[in-house]
PDB file of C-alpha atoms (C1' of nucleotides) in Angstrom:
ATOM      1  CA  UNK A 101     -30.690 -23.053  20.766  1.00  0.00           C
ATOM      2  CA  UNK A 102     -31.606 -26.510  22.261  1.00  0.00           C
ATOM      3  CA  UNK A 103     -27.485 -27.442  22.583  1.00  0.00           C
ATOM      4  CA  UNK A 104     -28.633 -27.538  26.246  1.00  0.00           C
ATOM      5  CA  UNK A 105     -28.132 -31.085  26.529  1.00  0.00           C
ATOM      6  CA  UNK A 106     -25.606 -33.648  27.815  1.00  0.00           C
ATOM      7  CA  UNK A 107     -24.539 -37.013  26.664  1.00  0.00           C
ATOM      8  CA  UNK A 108     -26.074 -39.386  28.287  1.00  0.00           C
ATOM      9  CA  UNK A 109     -25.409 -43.420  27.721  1.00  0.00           C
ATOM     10  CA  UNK A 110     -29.064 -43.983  28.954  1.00  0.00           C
ATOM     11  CA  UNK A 111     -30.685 -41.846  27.064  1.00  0.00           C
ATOM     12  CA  UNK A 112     -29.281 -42.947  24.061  1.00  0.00           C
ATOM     13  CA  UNK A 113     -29.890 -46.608  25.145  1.00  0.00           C
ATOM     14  CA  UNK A 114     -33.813 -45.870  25.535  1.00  0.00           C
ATOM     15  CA  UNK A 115     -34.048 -44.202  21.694  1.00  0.00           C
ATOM     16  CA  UNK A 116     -31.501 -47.636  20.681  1.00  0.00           C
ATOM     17  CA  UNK A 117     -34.298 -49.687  22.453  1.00  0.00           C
ATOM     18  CA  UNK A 118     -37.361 -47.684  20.237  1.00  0.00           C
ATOM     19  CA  UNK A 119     -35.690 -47.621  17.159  1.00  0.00           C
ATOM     20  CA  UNK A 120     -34.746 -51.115  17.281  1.00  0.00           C
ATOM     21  CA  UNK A 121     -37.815 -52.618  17.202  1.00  0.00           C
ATOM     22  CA  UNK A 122     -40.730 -53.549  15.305  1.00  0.00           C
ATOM     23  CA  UNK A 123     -42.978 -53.136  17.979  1.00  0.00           C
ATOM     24  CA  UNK A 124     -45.061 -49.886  19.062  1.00  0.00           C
ATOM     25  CA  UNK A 125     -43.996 -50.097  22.964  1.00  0.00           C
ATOM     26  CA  UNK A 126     -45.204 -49.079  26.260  1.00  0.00           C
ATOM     27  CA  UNK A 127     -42.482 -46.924  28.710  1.00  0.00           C
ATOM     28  CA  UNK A 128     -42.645 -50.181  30.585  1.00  0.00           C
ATOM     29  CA  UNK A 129     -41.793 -52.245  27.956  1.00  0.00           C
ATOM     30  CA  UNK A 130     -38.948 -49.826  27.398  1.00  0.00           C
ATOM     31  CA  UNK A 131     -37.655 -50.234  30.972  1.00  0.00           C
ATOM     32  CA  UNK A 132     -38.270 -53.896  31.085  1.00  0.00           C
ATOM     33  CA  UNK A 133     -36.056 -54.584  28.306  1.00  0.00           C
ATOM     34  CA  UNK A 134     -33.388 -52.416  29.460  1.00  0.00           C
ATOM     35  CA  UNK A 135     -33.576 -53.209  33.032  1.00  0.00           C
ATOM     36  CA  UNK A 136     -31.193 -56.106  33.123  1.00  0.00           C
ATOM     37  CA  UNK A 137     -28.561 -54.272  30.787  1.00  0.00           C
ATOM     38  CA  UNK A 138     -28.561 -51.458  33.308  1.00  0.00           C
ATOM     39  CA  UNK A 139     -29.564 -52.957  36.346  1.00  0.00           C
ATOM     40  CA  UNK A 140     -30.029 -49.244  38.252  1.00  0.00           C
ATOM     41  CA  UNK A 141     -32.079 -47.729  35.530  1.00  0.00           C
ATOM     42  CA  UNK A 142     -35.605 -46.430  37.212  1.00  0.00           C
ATOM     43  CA  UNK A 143     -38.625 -46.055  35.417  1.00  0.00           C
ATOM     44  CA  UNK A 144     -38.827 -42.011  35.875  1.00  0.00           C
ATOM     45  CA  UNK A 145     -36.115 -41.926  33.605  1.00  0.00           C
ATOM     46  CA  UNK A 146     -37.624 -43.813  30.829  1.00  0.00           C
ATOM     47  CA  UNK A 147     -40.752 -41.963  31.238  1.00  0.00           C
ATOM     48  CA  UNK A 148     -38.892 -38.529  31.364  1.00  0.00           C
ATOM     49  CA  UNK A 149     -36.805 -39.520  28.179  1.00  0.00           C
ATOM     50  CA  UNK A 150     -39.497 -40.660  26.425  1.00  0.00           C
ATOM     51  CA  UNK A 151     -41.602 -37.389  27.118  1.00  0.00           C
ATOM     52  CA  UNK A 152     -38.720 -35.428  26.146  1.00  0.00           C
ATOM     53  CA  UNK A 153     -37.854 -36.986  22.999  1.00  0.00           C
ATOM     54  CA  UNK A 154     -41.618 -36.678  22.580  1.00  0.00           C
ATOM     55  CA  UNK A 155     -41.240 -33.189  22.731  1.00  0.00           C
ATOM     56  CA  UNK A 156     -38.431 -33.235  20.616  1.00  0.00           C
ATOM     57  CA  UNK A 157     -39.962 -35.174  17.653  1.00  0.00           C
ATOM     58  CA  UNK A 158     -37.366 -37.818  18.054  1.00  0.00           C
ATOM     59  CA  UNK A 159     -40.055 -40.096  18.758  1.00  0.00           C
ATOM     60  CA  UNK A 160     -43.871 -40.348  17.927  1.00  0.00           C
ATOM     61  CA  UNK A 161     -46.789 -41.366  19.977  1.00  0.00           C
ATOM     62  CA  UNK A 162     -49.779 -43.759  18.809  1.00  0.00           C
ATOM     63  CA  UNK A 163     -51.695 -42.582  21.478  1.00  0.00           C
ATOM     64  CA  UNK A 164     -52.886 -44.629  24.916  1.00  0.00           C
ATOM     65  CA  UNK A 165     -54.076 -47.805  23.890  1.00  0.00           C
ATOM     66  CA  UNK A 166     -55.551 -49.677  27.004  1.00  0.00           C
ATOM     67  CA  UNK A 167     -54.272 -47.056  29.258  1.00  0.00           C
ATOM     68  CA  UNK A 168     -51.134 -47.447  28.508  1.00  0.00           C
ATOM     69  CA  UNK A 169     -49.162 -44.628  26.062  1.00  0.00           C
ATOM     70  CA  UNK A 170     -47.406 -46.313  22.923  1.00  0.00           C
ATOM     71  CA  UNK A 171     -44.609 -44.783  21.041  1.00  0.00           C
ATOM     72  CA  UNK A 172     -43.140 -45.266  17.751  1.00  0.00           C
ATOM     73  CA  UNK A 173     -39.328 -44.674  16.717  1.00  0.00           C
ATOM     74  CA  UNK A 174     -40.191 -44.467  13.039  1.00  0.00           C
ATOM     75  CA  UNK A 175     -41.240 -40.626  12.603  1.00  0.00           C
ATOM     76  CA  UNK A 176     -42.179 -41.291   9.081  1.00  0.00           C
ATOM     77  CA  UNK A 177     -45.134 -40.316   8.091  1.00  0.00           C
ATOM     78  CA  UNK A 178     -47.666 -43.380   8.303  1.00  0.00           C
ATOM     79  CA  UNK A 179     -50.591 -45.162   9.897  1.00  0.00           C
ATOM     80  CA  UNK A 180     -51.371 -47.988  11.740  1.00  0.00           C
ATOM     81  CA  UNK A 181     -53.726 -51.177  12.426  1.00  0.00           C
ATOM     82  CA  UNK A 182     -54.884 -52.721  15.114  1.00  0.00           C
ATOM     83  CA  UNK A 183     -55.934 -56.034  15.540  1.00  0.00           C
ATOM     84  CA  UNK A 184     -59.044 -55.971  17.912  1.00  0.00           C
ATOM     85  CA  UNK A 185     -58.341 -59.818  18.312  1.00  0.00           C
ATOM     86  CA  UNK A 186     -54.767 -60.230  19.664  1.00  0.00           C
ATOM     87  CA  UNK A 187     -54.253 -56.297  19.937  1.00  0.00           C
ATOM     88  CA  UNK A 188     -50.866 -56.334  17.835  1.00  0.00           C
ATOM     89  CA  UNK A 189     -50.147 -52.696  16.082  1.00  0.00           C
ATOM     90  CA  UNK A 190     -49.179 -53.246  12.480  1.00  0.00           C
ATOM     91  CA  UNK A 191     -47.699 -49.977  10.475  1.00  0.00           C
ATOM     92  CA  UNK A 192     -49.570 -48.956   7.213  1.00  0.00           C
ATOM     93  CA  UNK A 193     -47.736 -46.982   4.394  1.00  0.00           C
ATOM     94  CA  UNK A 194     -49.522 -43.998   3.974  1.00  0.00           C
ATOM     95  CA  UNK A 195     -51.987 -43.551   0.816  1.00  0.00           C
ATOM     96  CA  UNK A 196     -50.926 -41.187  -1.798  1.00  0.00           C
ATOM     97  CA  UNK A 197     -54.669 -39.669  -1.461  1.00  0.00           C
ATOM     98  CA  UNK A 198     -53.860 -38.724   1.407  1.00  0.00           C
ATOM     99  CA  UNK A 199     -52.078 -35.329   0.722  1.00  0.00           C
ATOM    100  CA  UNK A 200     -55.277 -34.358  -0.923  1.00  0.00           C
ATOM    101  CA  UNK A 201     -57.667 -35.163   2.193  1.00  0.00           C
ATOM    102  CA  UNK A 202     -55.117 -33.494   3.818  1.00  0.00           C
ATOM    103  CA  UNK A 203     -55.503 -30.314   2.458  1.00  0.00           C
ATOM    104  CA  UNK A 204     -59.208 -30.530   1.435  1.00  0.00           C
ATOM    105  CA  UNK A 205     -59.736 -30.971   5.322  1.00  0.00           C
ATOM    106  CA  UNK A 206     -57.570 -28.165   6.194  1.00  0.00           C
ATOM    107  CA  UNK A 207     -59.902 -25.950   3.607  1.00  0.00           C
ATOM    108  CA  UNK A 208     -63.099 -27.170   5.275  1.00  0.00           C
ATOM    109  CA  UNK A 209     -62.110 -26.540   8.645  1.00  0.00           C
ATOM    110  CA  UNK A 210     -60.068 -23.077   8.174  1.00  0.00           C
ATOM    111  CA  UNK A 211     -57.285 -24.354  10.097  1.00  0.00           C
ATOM    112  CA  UNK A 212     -53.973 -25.275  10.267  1.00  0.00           C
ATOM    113  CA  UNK A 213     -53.354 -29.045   9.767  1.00  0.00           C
ATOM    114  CA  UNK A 214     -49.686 -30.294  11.361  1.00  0.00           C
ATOM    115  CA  UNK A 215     -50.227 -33.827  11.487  1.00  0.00           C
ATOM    116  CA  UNK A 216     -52.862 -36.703  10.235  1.00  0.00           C
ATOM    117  CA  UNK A 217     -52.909 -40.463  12.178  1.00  0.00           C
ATOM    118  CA  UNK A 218     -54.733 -42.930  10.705  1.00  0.00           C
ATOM    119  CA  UNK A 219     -56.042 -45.501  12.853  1.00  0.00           C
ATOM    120  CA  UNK A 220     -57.414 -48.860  10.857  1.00  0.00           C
ATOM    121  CA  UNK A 221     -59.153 -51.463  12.805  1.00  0.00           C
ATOM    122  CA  UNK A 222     -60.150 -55.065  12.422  1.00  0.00           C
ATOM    123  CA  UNK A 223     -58.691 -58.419  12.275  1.00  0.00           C
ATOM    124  CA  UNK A 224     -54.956 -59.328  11.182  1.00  0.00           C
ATOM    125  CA  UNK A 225     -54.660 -61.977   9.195  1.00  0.00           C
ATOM    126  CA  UNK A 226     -53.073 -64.020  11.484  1.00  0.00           C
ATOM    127  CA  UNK A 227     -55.898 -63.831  13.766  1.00  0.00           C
ATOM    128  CA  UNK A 228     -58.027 -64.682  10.795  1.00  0.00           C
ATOM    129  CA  UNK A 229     -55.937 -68.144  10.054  1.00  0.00           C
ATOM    130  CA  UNK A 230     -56.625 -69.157  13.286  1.00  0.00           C
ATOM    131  CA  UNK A 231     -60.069 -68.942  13.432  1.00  0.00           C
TER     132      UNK A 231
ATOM    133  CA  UNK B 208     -79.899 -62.372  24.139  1.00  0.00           C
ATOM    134  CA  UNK B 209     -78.766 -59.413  26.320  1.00  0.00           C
ATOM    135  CA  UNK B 210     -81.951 -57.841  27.646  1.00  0.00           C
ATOM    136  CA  UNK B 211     -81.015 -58.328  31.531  1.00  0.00           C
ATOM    137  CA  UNK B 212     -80.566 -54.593  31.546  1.00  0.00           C
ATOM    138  CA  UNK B 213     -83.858 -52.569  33.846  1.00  0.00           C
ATOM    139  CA  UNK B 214     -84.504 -49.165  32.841  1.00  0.00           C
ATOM    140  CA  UNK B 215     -82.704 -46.536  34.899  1.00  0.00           C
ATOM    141  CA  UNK B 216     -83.292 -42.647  34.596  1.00  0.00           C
ATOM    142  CA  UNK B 217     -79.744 -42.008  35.507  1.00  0.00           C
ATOM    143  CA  UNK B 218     -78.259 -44.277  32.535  1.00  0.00           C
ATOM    144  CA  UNK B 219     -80.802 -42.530  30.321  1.00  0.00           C
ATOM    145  CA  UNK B 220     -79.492 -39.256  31.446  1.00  0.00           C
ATOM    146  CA  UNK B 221     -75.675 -39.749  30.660  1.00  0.00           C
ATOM    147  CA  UNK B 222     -76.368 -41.113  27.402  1.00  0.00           C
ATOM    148  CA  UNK B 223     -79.018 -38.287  26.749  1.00  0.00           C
ATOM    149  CA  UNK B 224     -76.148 -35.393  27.568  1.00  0.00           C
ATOM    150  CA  UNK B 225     -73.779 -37.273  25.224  1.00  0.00           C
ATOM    151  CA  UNK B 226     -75.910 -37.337  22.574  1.00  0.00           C
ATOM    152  CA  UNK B 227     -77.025 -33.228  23.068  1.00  0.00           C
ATOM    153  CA  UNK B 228     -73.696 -32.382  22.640  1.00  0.00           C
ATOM    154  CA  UNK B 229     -71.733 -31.148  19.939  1.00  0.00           C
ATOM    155  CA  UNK B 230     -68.619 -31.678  22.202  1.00  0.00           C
ATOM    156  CA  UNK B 231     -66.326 -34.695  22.760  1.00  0.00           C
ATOM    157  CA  UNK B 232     -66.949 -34.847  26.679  1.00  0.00           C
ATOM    158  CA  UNK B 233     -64.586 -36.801  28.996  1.00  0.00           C
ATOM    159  CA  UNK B 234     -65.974 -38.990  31.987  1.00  0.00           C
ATOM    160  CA  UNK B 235     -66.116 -35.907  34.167  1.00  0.00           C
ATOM    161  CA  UNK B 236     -67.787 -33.807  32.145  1.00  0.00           C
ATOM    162  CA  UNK B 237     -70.819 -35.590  31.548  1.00  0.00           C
ATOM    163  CA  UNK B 238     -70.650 -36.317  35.161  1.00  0.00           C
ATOM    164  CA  UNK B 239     -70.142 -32.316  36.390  1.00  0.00           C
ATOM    165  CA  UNK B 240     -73.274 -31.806  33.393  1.00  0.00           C
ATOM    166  CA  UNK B 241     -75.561 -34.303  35.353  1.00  0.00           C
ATOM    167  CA  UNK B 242     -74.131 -33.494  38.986  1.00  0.00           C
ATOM    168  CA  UNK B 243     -76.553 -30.208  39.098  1.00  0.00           C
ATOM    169  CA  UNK B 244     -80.229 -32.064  38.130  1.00  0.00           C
ATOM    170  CA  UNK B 245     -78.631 -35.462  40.138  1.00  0.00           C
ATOM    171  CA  UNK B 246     -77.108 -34.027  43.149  1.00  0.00           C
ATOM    172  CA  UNK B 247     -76.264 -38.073  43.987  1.00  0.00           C
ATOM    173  CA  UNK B 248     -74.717 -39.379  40.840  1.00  0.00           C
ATOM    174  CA  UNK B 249     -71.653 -40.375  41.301  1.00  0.00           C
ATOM    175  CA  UNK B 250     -68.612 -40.257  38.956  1.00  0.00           C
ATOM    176  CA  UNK B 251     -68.229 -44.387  39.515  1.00  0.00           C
ATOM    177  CA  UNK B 252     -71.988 -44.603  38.212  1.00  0.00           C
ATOM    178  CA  UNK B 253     -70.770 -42.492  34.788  1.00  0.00           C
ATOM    179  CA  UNK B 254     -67.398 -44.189  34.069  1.00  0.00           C
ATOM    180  CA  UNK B 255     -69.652 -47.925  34.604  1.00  0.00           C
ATOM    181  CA  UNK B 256     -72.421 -46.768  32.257  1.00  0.00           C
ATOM    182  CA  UNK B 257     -69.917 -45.401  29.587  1.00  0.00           C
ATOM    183  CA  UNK B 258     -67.937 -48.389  29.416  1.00  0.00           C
ATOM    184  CA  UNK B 259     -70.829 -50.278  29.367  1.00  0.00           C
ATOM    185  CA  UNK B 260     -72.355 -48.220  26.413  1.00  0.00           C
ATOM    186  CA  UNK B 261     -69.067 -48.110  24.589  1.00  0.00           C
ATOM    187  CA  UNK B 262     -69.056 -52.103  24.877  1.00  0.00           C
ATOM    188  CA  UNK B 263     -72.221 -52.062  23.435  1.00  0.00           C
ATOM    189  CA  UNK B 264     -71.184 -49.769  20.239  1.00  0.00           C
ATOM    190  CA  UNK B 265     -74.041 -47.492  21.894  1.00  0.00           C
ATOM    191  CA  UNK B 266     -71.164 -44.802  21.655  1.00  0.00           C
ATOM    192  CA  UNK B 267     -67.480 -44.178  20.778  1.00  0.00           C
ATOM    193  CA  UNK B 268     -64.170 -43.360  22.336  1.00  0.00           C
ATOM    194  CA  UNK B 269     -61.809 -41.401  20.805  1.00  0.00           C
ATOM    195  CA  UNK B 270     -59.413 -42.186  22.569  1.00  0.00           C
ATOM    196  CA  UNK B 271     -57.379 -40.598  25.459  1.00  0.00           C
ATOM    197  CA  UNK B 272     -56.352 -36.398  25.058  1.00  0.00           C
ATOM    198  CA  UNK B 273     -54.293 -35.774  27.636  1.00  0.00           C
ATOM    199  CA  UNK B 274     -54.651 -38.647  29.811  1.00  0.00           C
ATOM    200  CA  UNK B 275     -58.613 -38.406  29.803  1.00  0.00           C
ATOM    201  CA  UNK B 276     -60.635 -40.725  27.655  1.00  0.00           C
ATOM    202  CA  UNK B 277     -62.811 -38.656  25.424  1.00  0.00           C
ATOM    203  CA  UNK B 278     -66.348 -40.289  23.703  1.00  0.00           C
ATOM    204  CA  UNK B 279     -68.653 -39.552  21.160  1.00  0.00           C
ATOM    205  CA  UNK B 280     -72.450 -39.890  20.695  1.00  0.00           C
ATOM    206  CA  UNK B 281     -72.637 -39.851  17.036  1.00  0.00           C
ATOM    207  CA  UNK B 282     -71.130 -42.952  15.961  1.00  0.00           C
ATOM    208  CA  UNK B 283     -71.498 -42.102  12.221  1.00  0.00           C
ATOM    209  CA  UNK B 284     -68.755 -42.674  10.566  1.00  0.00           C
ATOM    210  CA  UNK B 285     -66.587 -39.278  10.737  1.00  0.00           C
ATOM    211  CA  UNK B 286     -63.010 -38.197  11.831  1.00  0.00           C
ATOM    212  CA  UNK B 287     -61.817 -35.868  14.200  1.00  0.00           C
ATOM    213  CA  UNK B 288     -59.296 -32.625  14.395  1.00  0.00           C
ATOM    214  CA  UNK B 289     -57.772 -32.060  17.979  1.00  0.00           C
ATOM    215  CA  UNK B 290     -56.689 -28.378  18.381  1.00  0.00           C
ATOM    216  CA  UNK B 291     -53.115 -28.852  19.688  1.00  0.00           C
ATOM    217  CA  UNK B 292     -53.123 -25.460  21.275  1.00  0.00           C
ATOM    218  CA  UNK B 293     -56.729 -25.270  23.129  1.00  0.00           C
ATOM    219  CA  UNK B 294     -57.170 -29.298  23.007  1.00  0.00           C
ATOM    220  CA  UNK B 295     -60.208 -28.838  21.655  1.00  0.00           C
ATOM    221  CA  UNK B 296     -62.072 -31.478  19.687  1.00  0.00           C
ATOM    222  CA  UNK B 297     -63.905 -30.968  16.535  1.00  0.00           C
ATOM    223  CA  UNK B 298     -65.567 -33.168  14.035  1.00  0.00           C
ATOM    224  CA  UNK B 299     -64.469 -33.695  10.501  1.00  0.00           C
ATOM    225  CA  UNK B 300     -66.676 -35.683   7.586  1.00  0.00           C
ATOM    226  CA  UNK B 301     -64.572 -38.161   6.041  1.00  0.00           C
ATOM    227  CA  UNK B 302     -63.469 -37.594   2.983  1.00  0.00           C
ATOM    228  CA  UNK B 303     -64.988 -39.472  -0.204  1.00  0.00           C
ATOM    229  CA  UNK B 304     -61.115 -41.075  -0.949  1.00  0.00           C
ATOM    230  CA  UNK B 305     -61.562 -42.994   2.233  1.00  0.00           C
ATOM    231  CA  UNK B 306     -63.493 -45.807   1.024  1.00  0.00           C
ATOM    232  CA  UNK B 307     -61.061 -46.520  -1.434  1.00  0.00           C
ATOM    233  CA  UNK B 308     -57.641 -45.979   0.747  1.00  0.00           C
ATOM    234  CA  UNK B 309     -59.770 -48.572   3.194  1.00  0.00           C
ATOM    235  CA  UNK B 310     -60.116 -50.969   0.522  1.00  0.00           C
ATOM    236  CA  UNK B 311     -56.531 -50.657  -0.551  1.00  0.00           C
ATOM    237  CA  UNK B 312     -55.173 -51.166   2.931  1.00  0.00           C
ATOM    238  CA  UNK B 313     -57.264 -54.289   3.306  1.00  0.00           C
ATOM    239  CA  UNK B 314     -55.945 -55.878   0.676  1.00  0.00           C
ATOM    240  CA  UNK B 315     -51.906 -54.584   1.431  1.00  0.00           C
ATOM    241  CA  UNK B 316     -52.395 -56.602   4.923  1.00  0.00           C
ATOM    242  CA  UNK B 317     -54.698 -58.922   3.811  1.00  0.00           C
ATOM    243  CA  UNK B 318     -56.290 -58.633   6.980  1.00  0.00           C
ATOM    244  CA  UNK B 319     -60.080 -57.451   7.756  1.00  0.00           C
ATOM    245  CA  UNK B 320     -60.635 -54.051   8.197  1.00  0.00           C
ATOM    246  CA  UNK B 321     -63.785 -53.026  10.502  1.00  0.00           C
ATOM    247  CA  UNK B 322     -63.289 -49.308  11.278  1.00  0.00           C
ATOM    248  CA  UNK B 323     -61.176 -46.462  10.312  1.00  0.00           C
ATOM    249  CA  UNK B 324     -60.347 -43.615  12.248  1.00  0.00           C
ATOM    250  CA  UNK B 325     -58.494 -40.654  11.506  1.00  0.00           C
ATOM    251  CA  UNK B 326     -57.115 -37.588  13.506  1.00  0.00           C
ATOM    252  CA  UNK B 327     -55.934 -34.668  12.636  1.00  0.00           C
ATOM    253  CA  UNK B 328     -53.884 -32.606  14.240  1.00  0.00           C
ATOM    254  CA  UNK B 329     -53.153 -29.167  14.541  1.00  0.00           C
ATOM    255  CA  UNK B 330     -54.493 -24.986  14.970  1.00  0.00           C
ATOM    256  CA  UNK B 331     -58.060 -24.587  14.764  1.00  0.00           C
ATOM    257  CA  UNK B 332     -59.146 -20.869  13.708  1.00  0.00           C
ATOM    258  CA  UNK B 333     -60.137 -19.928  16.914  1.00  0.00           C
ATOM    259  CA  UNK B 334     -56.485 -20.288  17.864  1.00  0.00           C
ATOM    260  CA  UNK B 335     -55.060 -18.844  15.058  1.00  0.00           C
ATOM    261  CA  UNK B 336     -56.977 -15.467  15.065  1.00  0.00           C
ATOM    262  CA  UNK B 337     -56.009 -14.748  18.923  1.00  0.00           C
ATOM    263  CA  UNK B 338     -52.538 -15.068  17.916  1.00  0.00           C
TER     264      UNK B 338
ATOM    265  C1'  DC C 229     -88.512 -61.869  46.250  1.00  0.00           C
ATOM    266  C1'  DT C 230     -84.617 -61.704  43.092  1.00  0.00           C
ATOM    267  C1'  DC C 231     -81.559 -59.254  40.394  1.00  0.00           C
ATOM    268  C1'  DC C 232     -79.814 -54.953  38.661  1.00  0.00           C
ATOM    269  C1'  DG C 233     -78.014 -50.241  39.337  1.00  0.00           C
ATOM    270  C1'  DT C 234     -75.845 -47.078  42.465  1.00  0.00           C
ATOM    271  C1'  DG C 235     -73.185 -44.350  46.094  1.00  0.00           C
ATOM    272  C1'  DC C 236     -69.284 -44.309  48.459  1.00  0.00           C
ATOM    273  C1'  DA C 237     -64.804 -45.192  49.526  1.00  0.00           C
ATOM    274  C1'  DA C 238     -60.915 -47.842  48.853  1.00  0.00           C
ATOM    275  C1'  DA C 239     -57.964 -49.784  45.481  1.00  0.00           C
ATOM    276  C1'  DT C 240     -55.476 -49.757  40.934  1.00  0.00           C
ATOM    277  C1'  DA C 241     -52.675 -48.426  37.246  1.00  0.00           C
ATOM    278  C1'  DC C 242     -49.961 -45.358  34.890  1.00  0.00           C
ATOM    279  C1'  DT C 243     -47.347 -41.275  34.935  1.00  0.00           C
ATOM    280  C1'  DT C 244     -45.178 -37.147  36.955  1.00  0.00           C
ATOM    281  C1'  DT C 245     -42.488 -34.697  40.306  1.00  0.00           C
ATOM    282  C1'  DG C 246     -39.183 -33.165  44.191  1.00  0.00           C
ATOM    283  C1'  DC C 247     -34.855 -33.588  45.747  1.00  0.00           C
ATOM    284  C1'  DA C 248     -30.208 -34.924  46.654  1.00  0.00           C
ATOM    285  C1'  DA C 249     -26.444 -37.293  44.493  1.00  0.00           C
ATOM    286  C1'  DA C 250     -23.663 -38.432  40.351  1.00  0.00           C
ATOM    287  C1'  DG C 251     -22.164 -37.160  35.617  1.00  0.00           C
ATOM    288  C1'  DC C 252     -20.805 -34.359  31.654  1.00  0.00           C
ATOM    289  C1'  DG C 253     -18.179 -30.584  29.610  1.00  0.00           C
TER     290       DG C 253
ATOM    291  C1'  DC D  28     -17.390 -25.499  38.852  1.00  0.00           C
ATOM    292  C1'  DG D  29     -22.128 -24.882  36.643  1.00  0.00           C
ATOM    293  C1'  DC D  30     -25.588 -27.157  34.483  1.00  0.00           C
ATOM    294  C1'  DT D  31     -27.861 -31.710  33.204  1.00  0.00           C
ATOM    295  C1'  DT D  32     -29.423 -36.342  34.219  1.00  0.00           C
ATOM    296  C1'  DT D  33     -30.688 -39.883  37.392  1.00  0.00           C
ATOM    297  C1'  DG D  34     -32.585 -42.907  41.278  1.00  0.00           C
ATOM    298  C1'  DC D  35     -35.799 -43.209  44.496  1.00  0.00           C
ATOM    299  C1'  DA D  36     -39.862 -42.577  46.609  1.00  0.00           C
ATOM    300  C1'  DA D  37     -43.736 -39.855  47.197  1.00  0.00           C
ATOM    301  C1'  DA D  38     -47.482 -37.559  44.968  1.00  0.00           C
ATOM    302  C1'  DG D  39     -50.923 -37.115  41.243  1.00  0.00           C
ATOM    303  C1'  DT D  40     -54.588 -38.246  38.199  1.00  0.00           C
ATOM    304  C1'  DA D  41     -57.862 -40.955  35.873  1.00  0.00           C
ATOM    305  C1'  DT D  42     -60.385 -45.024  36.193  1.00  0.00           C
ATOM    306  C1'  DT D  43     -62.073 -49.417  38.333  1.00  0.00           C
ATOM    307  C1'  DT D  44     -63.885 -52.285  41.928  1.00  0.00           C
ATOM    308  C1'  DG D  45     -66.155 -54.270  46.366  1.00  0.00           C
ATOM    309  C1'  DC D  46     -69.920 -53.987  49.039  1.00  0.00           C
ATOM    310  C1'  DA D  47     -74.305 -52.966  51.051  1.00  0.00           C
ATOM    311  C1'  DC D  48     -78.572 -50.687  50.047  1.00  0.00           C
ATOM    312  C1'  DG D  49     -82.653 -49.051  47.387  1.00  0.00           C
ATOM    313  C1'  DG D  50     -85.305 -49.813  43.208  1.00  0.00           C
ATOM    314  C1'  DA D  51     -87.206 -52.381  39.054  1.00  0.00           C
ATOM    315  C1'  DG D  52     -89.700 -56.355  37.374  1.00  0.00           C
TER     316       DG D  52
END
DNA sequence: CTCCGTGCAAATACTTTGCAAAGCG
DNA sequence: CGCTTTGCAAAGTATTTGCACGGAG
């Protein structure tokens, strides 16, 4: 029903870019990284893919962190930390307790639960080393 | 050590109609709330004095919704449930598993875990009964 | 009197949108 | 050829900032 859409090598390049990184990235950081491949690429686009694969469920987002909108290419269920000190987003496996919160939460609140984020912070240990 | 702050009715006043609230109120809101009983408050004053209070951990943000950063007066520990159909925001206890899932991850990053957040997302009742 | 807090307007920063041209099927 | 995608630039929207003035201590 959604066949409504064309091939399209830049499209494909901006989920490439997501996927292939570790990184929870900003639509700029997107476009900045594919700018010199494709030298005419403008930053609509990457904001209107994005969005759209949003949409889609292709692609997840963290939220705005900073004012700036962060996406992940792994759609698999889990969390994420981030370090209040250098501001890097780490990805958490998701706790098998979770399910049950999950559902208790639904019960408590009568309604219908589609999706859970977990947001940890605090200080990496990186950050911790160096101090 | 940070006591350079004078008393001023209108700083009382925003964080007063945060706190009376059951809501989640945006920058706007607080400042449409106050606009009535302060005909010259103006929005700069109520985006300065909730930064300020969110710097001092006088309050919370949860966050941006829909490109609007949303806060909260209670900063008890709790989690939230957005409504993705009517956006709006409601409060959830956190569960009793959480301490230990908070523990766990600590010790899986080996990294120092201040604060914990959690969102839910999905129908609230309201939404589901008009449907 | 000396700072702090504020109104106001201008400036930012990020994101979205309108439209004509280029691309896919 | 009909519909989709794109570049570009203009428009939006939410938030921040500079500055001069009135108020607190």
């Amino acid at each position: 029903m959604n066949k409504r859409q064309n091939y399209s090598r830049k499209r494909e390049a901006i989920l490439d870019t997501l996927r292939s990184t570790k990184t929870h990235p900003t639509a700029e950081w997107v476009y900045l990284q594919l700018k010199s491949q494709y030298p005419d690429l403008s930053l609509g686009t990457v904001y209107r893919n994005l969005s759209q694969f949003k949409e889609d469920g292709t692609i997840v987002s963290l939220g705005v962190v900073n004012g700036q909108e962060h996406f992940d290419g792994d759609i698999s269920p889990h969390s994420h930390f981030i370090c209040s000190h250098c501001g890097s987003v780490l990805d958490v496996p998701n706790d098998p307790n979770l399910s049950i919160m999950f559902k208790r939460t639904s019960q408590a609140l009568d309604a219908q639960i589609e999706s859970c984020h977990i947001l940890f912070r605090g200080i990496c240990s990186d950050c911790m080393k160096k101090q």
